[in-house]
Amino acid sequence: MTGTTVGAVLEAAARALSAVSDSPRLDAQMILAHVMDRQRTALLAHPEQALSADEEKRFTSLVEQSARGTPIPYLVGTRPFFRYEFRVSPAVLIPRPETEHIVEAALAWARAQSPNGDGLTLADIGTGSGVIALSLAAELPGAIVHATDISRDALEVARDNARRLGLTGVQFHQGDLLDALPPDVQPDLVVANLPYIPSDELALLPVSRYEPRLALDGGPDGLRLIRALIAGAVERLGDRFCLLLEIGAGQGDAVAILCQEAFPGAEVRVLPDYAGHDRVVEIVQ
């Protein structure tokens, strides 16, 4: 990579990343903004700004790692989600924009009960980096929010994100699905983005090289943990609740049938994402 100005190194990096990325210029800008601790807009406004030798060395190293396939969020350590910025690490799944649909559905249901979430108890099952639980806690300051995960390392990332956002009231629990919650907690709203990729398909996907398999592998049909959560919800939830499950494209009918069988009196809907794919199953009773 040649040149020591912002404009020159961004142009060279974009060329280097064009073979592996659909957005090489944006990726290069995100890496450089991280290295120089600047906003992307500030970099673009001053392409003549010079990099120090150390900045150029660090930038070149990160671009090379990205060109080999390492996801940008793991290189820069953060990922925007909903209205907030979250820390991520290889211990957690990288948040996807489509997961914002589950946050939006949760907020719509919760605010219909109480604008600030007053009196509501929320549980995010399989919280990972905490993006769902913490987004809801920030938007619903009156709610009690619990977040569970089987991974101790993931919960450390989630706790750190809570501290970064100043959300001191969120309660974190390590354990399996709903069993991780304290016995006296009966949530009004349960949200979950559990692993839903079938095991055989996962082996063929690039994400399996970098992101934790624990957060991706949904078993033979992709529904192993979703099925277990639904069964646990029958025992755990009260007479009135909302359960929101993120699912893979094409899983809507199968999950809706599981939910209707488990909760015969509930209203079950499959909500699409902006591309029209199945994304969230909503169960309201």
PDB file of C-alpha atoms in Angstrom, residues 81 98-107 132 136 190-193 244-246 279-280:
ATOM      1  CA  PHE A  81     -27.144  -1.656  16.021  1.00  0.00           C
ATOM      2  CA  GLU A  98     -32.297  -7.775  10.275  1.00  0.00           C
ATOM      3  CA  THR A  99     -32.250  -8.429  14.021  1.00  0.00           C
ATOM      4  CA  GLU A 100     -33.504  -4.881  14.496  1.00  0.00           C
ATOM      5  CA  HIS A 101     -36.902  -6.212  13.387  1.00  0.00           C
ATOM      6  CA  ILE A 102     -37.246  -8.121  16.659  1.00  0.00           C
ATOM      7  CA  VAL A 103     -36.446  -4.953  18.619  1.00  0.00           C
ATOM      8  CA  GLU A 104     -39.049  -3.002  16.665  1.00  0.00           C
ATOM      9  CA  ALA A 105     -41.683  -5.699  17.222  1.00  0.00           C
ATOM     10  CA  ALA A 106     -40.860  -5.844  20.930  1.00  0.00           C
ATOM     11  CA  LEU A 107     -41.123  -2.082  21.298  1.00  0.00           C
ATOM     12  CA  ILE A 132     -31.481  -6.731  21.870  1.00  0.00           C
ATOM     13  CA  LEU A 136     -34.918  -2.469  24.798  1.00  0.00           C
ATOM     14  CA  VAL A 190     -39.551 -12.797  25.840  1.00  0.00           C
ATOM     15  CA  VAL A 191     -37.291 -12.121  22.871  1.00  0.00           C
ATOM     16  CA  ALA A 192     -34.777 -14.530  21.399  1.00  0.00           C
ATOM     17  CA  ASN A 193     -32.364 -14.593  18.491  1.00  0.00           C
ATOM     18  CA  LEU A 244     -40.760 -13.030  19.753  1.00  0.00           C
ATOM     19  CA  LEU A 245     -38.419 -15.395  17.924  1.00  0.00           C
ATOM     20  CA  GLU A 246     -35.988 -14.455  15.181  1.00  0.00           C
ATOM     21  CA  ARG A 279     -37.747 -12.975  10.061  1.00  0.00           C
ATOM     22  CA  VAL A 280     -39.735 -12.910  13.317  1.00  0.00           C
TER      23      VAL A 280
END
